[in-house]
Amino acid sequence: MTDALTKPKKWDARYLNPSCPHDTNYYIKCIGGGVLACGTTHTAVCPLDVVKCNMQVSPERFKSLGQGMKLIIREEGFGAHGILKGWLPTFFGYSVQGAGKFGLYELFKDFYSNLAGEKITTEWGGVIWLAGSASAEFFADMGLCPFEMVKVKVQTSPKGTFPTGMFAAMSAMRANPSTGFPFKSLTPLWCRQIPYTMAKFYFFERIVRTFYQYVFTKPRDSYSKATQLSITFASGYLAGIICAIVSHPADTLVSARGKASNAGKGYGQIAKEMGYTTICTKGLGTRILMIGTLTGLQWWIYDSYKTALGMGTSGH
């Protein structure tokens, strides 16, 4: 790919917005936006994540969001050893993942668009979004996996049975081959995150375009930045609800893998023992609340960042 700022003669997806060409500098900025959007939001909802993971792993003890949160706070406290445990691997893991998710999506979307050509991209844009997001998440999850395994193990281990500090937890998992650290959970992570990210980007792109086509019908630039960012948040939130439903079964299995009694078991065996209804529904309401809010905020932060740098909002 060239960094030339002059518009080439042939059609090129990187130059569809002449005022903001997609050169190397653009992709680097998108990587920064992804770090900011994903690292901060996932860390902010860490208490919800702690309860959700425990509802999935120990449904007999953690029966609802409110009851589960009260139980953890009562038994383990408010801090980094209690309702906030796992916040540091969450921050690092999802910062790395966000860099790949958003930065590589922009790159792959342009790459596949140019491979397909103008006609196919115009008529089958949804396929381009799906292919770009799936490719981006494939690589992003490689960076996320070790941190996600540590996070889940820390969050679901009973008090006093496992270190809560990130580095101590990593050392303990590395010393115990049965945990499969650092990449044992990569396959179920792909099964969770790739469909999630495909839904996240596809439905965001589709919903934001629908808003501008049928509700906010004036030229996009005629609306204030606040209005554009509100549309971004609403589109992201709606996309996030779909994401939560699509990715929940695999998310349950990733959480269950961290339970001590499941060490060494295959995911098929875990699924059979838990029951498929439990896998698909336990903790889903909490996950919808968490992922809907999280996805809406991610897109809002990402587009606020892009707007501040003169890159415009997403979904063109």
Short mmCIF file of C-alpha atoms in Angstrom, two decimals:
data_model
loop_
_atom_site.label_atom_id
_atom_site.label_comp_id
_atom_site.label_asym_id
_atom_site.label_seq_id
_atom_site.Cartn_x
_atom_site.Cartn_y
_atom_site.Cartn_z
CA MET A 1 0.00 0.00 0.00
CA THR A 2 1.24 3.48 -0.87
CA ASP A 3 1.11 6.50 1.37
CA ALA A 4 0.80 8.89 -1.58
CA LEU A 5 -1.77 11.58 -0.78
CA THR A 6 -2.64 12.30 -4.40
CA LYS A 7 -5.81 10.60 -5.56
CA PRO A 8 -4.99 7.76 -7.97
CA LYS A 9 -6.70 7.54 -11.37
CA LYS A 10 -8.37 4.19 -10.76
CA TRP A 11 -11.00 3.59 -8.04
CA ASP A 12 -9.42 3.04 -4.64
CA ALA A 13 -11.34 2.50 -1.40
CA ARG A 14 -8.64 4.32 0.54
CA TYR A 15 -9.49 7.58 -1.20
CA LEU A 16 -13.29 7.58 -1.06
CA ASN A 17 -13.02 10.48 1.38
CA PRO A 18 -10.49 12.80 -0.31
CA SER A 19 -10.17 14.96 2.79
CA CYS A 20 -9.05 11.98 4.88
CA PRO A 21 -7.11 9.43 2.80
CA HIS A 22 -6.50 6.05 4.40
CA ASP A 23 -2.74 6.04 4.47
CA THR A 24 -0.41 4.47 7.04
CA ASN A 25 -0.88 7.44 9.37
CA TYR A 26 -4.65 6.95 9.24
CA TYR A 27 -4.41 3.27 10.21
CA ILE A 28 -2.02 4.06 13.08
CA LYS A 29 -4.49 6.62 14.40
CA CYS A 30 -7.26 4.00 14.19
CA ILE A 31 -5.11 1.61 16.22
CA GLY A 32 -4.79 4.29 18.90
CA GLY A 33 -8.55 4.80 18.87
CA GLY A 34 -9.09 1.08 19.31
CA VAL A 35 -6.78 0.95 22.33
CA LEU A 36 -8.62 3.86 23.93
CA ALA A 37 -12.10 2.54 23.12
CA CYS A 38 -11.66 -1.08 24.21
CA GLY A 39 -9.16 -0.86 27.08
CA THR A 40 -11.09 1.79 29.00
CA THR A 41 -14.61 0.42 28.47
CA HIS A 42 -13.87 -3.20 29.35
CA THR A 43 -12.05 -2.07 32.49
CA ALA A 44 -14.96 0.20 33.44
CA VAL A 45 -17.45 -2.70 33.35
CA CYS A 46 -15.13 -5.08 35.23
CA PRO A 47 -17.55 -5.48 38.20
CA LEU A 48 -20.30 -6.62 35.82
CA ASP A 49 -17.84 -8.99 34.17
CA VAL A 50 -16.86 -10.53 37.52
CA VAL A 51 -20.51 -11.27 38.34
CA LYS A 52 -21.31 -12.49 34.82
CA CYS A 53 -18.39 -14.94 34.77
CA ASN A 54 -19.35 -16.33 38.18
CA MET A 55 -22.99 -16.71 37.10
CA GLN A 56 -21.78 -18.77 34.15
CA VAL A 57 -19.36 -20.92 36.14
CA SER A 58 -21.33 -21.34 39.39
CA PRO A 59 -25.02 -20.75 38.61
CA GLU A 60 -26.02 -22.53 41.81
CA ARG A 61 -24.41 -19.73 43.88
CA PHE A 62 -24.75 -16.71 41.61
CA LYS A 63 -28.40 -16.50 40.58
CA SER A 64 -28.74 -12.90 39.37
CA LEU A 65 -26.74 -9.73 38.79
CA GLY A 66 -27.84 -8.02 41.99
CA GLN A 67 -27.52 -11.10 44.20
CA GLY A 68 -24.17 -12.02 42.68
CA MET A 69 -22.72 -8.55 43.15
CA LYS A 70 -23.84 -8.43 46.79
CA LEU A 71 -22.38 -11.88 47.41
CA ILE A 72 -18.97 -11.03 45.97
CA ILE A 73 -18.79 -7.70 47.81
CA ARG A 74 -19.81 -9.36 51.08
CA GLU A 75 -17.31 -12.21 50.76
CA GLU A 76 -14.41 -10.53 48.96
CA GLY A 77 -14.85 -6.77 49.24
CA PHE A 78 -14.84 -3.79 46.88
CA GLY A 79 -11.22 -3.62 45.76
CA ALA A 80 -8.86 -5.36 43.35
CA HIS A 81 -9.18 -8.59 45.35
CA GLY A 82 -12.98 -8.47 45.24
CA ILE A 83 -15.51 -6.99 42.83
CA LEU A 84 -12.69 -5.38 40.77
CA LYS A 85 -10.48 -8.47 40.55
CA GLY A 86 -9.05 -9.06 37.12
CA TRP A 87 -9.12 -5.39 36.13
CA LEU A 88 -5.44 -5.24 35.13
CA PRO A 89 -5.43 -8.20 32.68
CA THR A 90 -8.74 -6.82 31.41
CA PHE A 91 -7.12 -3.46 30.68
CA PHE A 92 -4.03 -4.87 28.98
CA GLY A 93 -5.84 -7.63 27.12
CA TYR A 94 -8.58 -5.50 25.66
CA SER A 95 -6.23 -2.65 24.83
CA VAL A 96 -4.23 -5.08 22.68
CA GLN A 97 -7.40 -6.54 21.25
CA GLY A 98 -8.86 -3.09 20.52
CA ALA A 99 -5.74 -2.08 18.63
CA GLY A 100 -6.15 -5.07 16.33
CA LYS A 101 -9.94 -5.00 16.16
CA PHE A 102 -10.35 -1.39 15.04
CA GLY A 103 -7.02 -0.74 13.33
CA LEU A 104 -6.94 -3.95 11.31
CA TYR A 105 -10.64 -3.67 10.45
CA GLU A 106 -10.03 -0.38 8.69
CA LEU A 107 -7.06 -1.87 6.85
CA PHE A 108 -8.77 -5.14 5.87
CA LYS A 109 -11.95 -3.35 4.82
CA ASP A 110 -9.98 -1.22 2.36
CA PHE A 111 -7.89 -4.20 1.25
CA TYR A 112 -10.90 -6.40 0.49
CA SER A 113 -12.74 -3.51 -1.16
CA ASN A 114 -9.86 -2.98 -3.55
CA LEU A 115 -9.66 -6.71 -4.27
CA ALA A 116 -13.38 -6.83 -5.04
CA GLY A 117 -13.52 -3.60 -7.02
CA GLU A 118 -15.98 -0.73 -7.00
CA LYS A 119 -19.05 -2.56 -8.35
CA ILE A 120 -18.93 -5.51 -5.95
CA THR A 121 -18.03 -3.28 -2.99
CA THR A 122 -20.99 -1.01 -3.71
CA GLU A 123 -23.45 -3.88 -4.17
CA TRP A 124 -22.07 -6.25 -1.53
CA GLY A 125 -20.62 -3.92 1.07
CA GLY A 126 -21.93 -6.09 3.91
CA VAL A 127 -19.72 -8.97 2.79
CA ILE A 128 -16.71 -6.65 2.87
CA TRP A 129 -17.56 -5.58 6.42
CA LEU A 130 -17.94 -9.18 7.55
CA ALA A 131 -14.68 -10.30 5.94
CA GLY A 132 -12.75 -7.31 7.26
CA SER A 133 -14.02 -7.66 10.83
CA ALA A 134 -13.46 -11.43 10.92
CA SER A 135 -9.88 -11.05 9.66
CA ALA A 136 -9.14 -8.28 12.15
CA GLU A 137 -10.51 -10.24 15.11
CA PHE A 138 -8.60 -13.39 14.14
CA PHE A 139 -5.32 -11.59 14.79
CA ALA A 140 -6.60 -9.43 17.67
CA ASP A 141 -7.57 -12.51 19.69
CA MET A 142 -4.02 -13.85 19.60
CA GLY A 143 -2.99 -10.86 21.68
CA LEU A 144 -6.05 -11.05 23.91
CA CYS A 145 -5.99 -14.78 24.75
CA PRO A 146 -3.31 -14.94 27.50
CA PHE A 147 -4.80 -11.96 29.34
CA GLU A 148 -8.35 -13.30 28.96
CA MET A 149 -7.33 -16.67 30.45
CA VAL A 150 -5.76 -14.93 33.43
CA LYS A 151 -8.75 -12.63 33.86
CA VAL A 152 -11.27 -15.49 33.90
CA LYS A 153 -9.17 -17.60 36.27
CA VAL A 154 -8.75 -14.70 38.69
CA GLN A 155 -12.40 -13.70 38.55
CA THR A 156 -13.88 -17.17 39.02
CA SER A 157 -11.52 -18.71 41.60
CA PRO A 158 -12.93 -18.84 45.15
CA LYS A 159 -11.33 -16.41 47.58
CA GLY A 160 -7.90 -17.50 48.74
CA THR A 161 -7.48 -20.33 46.23
CA PHE A 162 -5.67 -18.40 43.49
CA PRO A 163 -3.59 -15.20 43.21
CA THR A 164 -5.52 -12.10 42.21
CA GLY A 165 -2.53 -10.07 40.97
CA MET A 166 -1.96 -10.33 37.21
CA PHE A 167 1.72 -11.29 37.25
CA ALA A 168 1.35 -13.72 40.15
CA ALA A 169 -1.62 -15.31 38.40
CA MET A 170 0.33 -15.65 35.15
CA SER A 171 3.18 -17.36 36.99
CA ALA A 172 0.79 -19.76 38.72
CA MET A 173 -0.93 -20.65 35.44
CA ARG A 174 2.38 -21.11 33.64
CA ALA A 175 3.52 -23.50 36.37
CA ASN A 176 0.37 -25.63 36.03
CA PRO A 177 0.17 -27.33 32.59
CA SER A 178 -3.48 -28.29 33.12
CA THR A 179 -4.51 -24.63 32.69
CA GLY A 180 -3.29 -24.67 29.09
CA PHE A 181 -1.85 -21.18 29.51
CA PRO A 182 -1.32 -19.11 27.37
CA PHE A 183 -3.33 -20.24 24.31
CA LYS A 184 -5.61 -23.10 25.40
CA SER A 185 -8.65 -20.82 25.17
CA LEU A 186 -7.79 -19.38 21.77
CA THR A 187 -10.20 -21.59 19.79
CA PRO A 188 -13.27 -20.86 21.95
CA LEU A 189 -12.15 -17.24 22.07
CA TRP A 190 -12.22 -17.16 18.27
CA CYS A 191 -15.64 -18.84 18.40
CA ARG A 192 -16.86 -16.09 20.74
CA GLN A 193 -15.07 -13.02 19.47
CA ILE A 194 -15.14 -13.49 15.69
CA PRO A 195 -18.96 -13.80 15.47
CA TYR A 196 -19.22 -11.01 18.05
CA THR A 197 -16.98 -8.68 16.07
CA MET A 198 -18.61 -9.56 12.74
CA ALA A 199 -21.98 -8.66 14.26
CA LYS A 200 -20.52 -5.59 15.95
CA PHE A 201 -19.15 -4.06 12.76
CA TYR A 202 -21.77 -5.34 10.32
CA PHE A 203 -24.79 -4.19 12.32
CA PHE A 204 -23.13 -0.93 13.33
CA GLU A 205 -22.38 -0.10 9.70
CA ARG A 206 -25.91 -1.13 8.67
CA ILE A 207 -27.72 0.67 11.51
CA VAL A 208 -25.79 3.92 11.23
CA ARG A 209 -26.48 4.04 7.49
CA THR A 210 -30.17 3.35 8.16
CA PHE A 211 -30.32 6.26 10.59
CA TYR A 212 -28.84 8.63 8.03
CA GLN A 213 -31.01 7.28 5.22
CA TYR A 214 -34.40 7.27 6.93
CA VAL A 215 -34.23 9.40 10.10
CA PHE A 216 -31.46 11.99 9.76
CA THR A 217 -31.87 12.58 6.05
CA LYS A 218 -29.87 15.79 5.63
CA PRO A 219 -26.18 15.60 4.64
CA ARG A 220 -24.22 14.16 7.53
CA ASP A 221 -21.93 17.17 7.84
CA SER A 222 -24.95 19.43 8.36
CA TYR A 223 -25.56 17.84 11.77
CA SER A 224 -23.59 18.90 14.82
CA LYS A 225 -20.80 16.69 16.10
CA ALA A 226 -22.89 16.00 19.21
CA THR A 227 -25.76 14.72 17.06
CA GLN A 228 -23.45 12.58 14.93
CA LEU A 229 -21.87 11.07 18.04
CA SER A 230 -25.31 10.39 19.54
CA ILE A 231 -26.21 8.47 16.37
CA THR A 232 -22.92 6.60 16.71
CA PHE A 233 -23.73 5.62 20.32
CA ALA A 234 -27.28 4.48 19.51
CA SER A 235 -26.07 2.43 16.55
CA GLY A 236 -23.32 0.87 18.65
CA TYR A 237 -25.69 0.02 21.50
CA LEU A 238 -28.19 -1.71 19.21
CA ALA A 239 -25.37 -3.61 17.51
CA GLY A 240 -24.04 -4.61 20.92
CA ILE A 241 -27.31 -6.29 21.91
CA ILE A 242 -27.07 -8.51 18.83
CA CYS A 243 -23.40 -9.17 19.58
CA ALA A 244 -24.17 -10.34 23.10
CA ILE A 245 -26.73 -12.89 21.94
CA VAL A 246 -24.57 -14.22 19.12
CA SER A 247 -21.43 -14.69 21.21
CA HIS A 248 -22.90 -15.77 24.56
CA PRO A 249 -22.57 -19.59 24.30
CA ALA A 250 -18.86 -19.40 23.49
CA ASP A 251 -18.39 -16.79 26.22
CA THR A 252 -19.92 -19.19 28.74
CA LEU A 253 -17.50 -21.94 27.72
CA VAL A 254 -14.50 -19.60 28.03
CA SER A 255 -15.63 -18.70 31.54
CA ALA A 256 -16.32 -22.32 32.49
CA ARG A 257 -12.83 -23.33 31.35
CA GLY A 258 -11.41 -21.35 34.27
CA LYS A 259 -13.25 -23.44 36.88
CA ALA A 260 -10.89 -25.77 38.74
CA SER A 261 -13.17 -28.79 38.27
CA ASN A 262 -13.07 -28.31 34.50
CA ALA A 263 -9.27 -28.37 34.19
CA GLY A 264 -8.22 -30.82 31.50
CA LYS A 265 -11.73 -31.28 30.11
CA GLY A 266 -12.61 -30.63 26.47
CA TYR A 267 -15.15 -27.94 25.60
CA GLY A 268 -17.60 -30.53 24.29
CA GLN A 269 -17.55 -32.33 27.63
CA ILE A 270 -17.98 -29.07 29.55
CA ALA A 271 -20.93 -28.12 27.34
CA LYS A 272 -22.59 -31.50 27.85
CA GLU A 273 -22.17 -31.36 31.61
CA MET A 274 -23.47 -27.81 31.92
CA GLY A 275 -26.39 -28.32 29.55
CA TYR A 276 -26.94 -26.38 26.36
CA THR A 277 -29.80 -24.31 27.77
CA THR A 278 -27.56 -23.09 30.59
CA ILE A 279 -24.76 -22.28 28.15
CA CYS A 280 -27.05 -20.20 25.96
CA THR A 281 -29.05 -18.38 28.65
CA LYS A 282 -27.25 -18.21 32.02
CA GLY A 283 -25.95 -14.68 32.53
CA LEU A 284 -27.34 -13.53 29.16
CA GLY A 285 -29.32 -10.61 30.60
CA THR A 286 -26.23 -9.32 32.40
CA ARG A 287 -24.16 -9.83 29.26
CA ILE A 288 -26.68 -7.89 27.12
CA LEU A 289 -26.58 -5.00 29.61
CA MET A 290 -22.79 -5.12 29.74
CA ILE A 291 -22.10 -5.62 26.03
CA GLY A 292 -24.78 -3.22 24.80
CA THR A 293 -23.44 -0.42 26.99
CA LEU A 294 -19.84 -1.36 26.31
CA THR A 295 -20.27 -1.51 22.52
CA GLY A 296 -22.16 1.77 22.38
CA LEU A 297 -19.46 3.46 24.47
CA GLN A 298 -16.68 1.93 22.37
CA TRP A 299 -18.08 3.35 19.16
CA TRP A 300 -18.75 6.70 20.85
CA ILE A 301 -15.18 6.91 22.21
CA TYR A 302 -13.70 5.72 18.91
CA ASP A 303 -15.67 8.27 16.87
CA SER A 304 -15.03 11.06 19.39
CA TYR A 305 -11.32 10.31 19.03
CA LYS A 306 -11.57 10.26 15.23
CA THR A 307 -13.57 13.50 15.19
CA ALA A 308 -11.02 15.23 17.43
CA LEU A 309 -8.30 14.25 14.94
CA GLY A 310 -10.33 15.45 11.96
CA MET A 311 -11.07 11.93 10.66
CA GLY A 312 -14.87 12.19 10.85
CA THR A 313 -17.35 9.67 12.27
CA SER A 314 -17.59 6.02 11.19
CA GLY A 315 -20.13 4.35 8.94
CA HIS A 316 -19.60 6.08 5.61
#
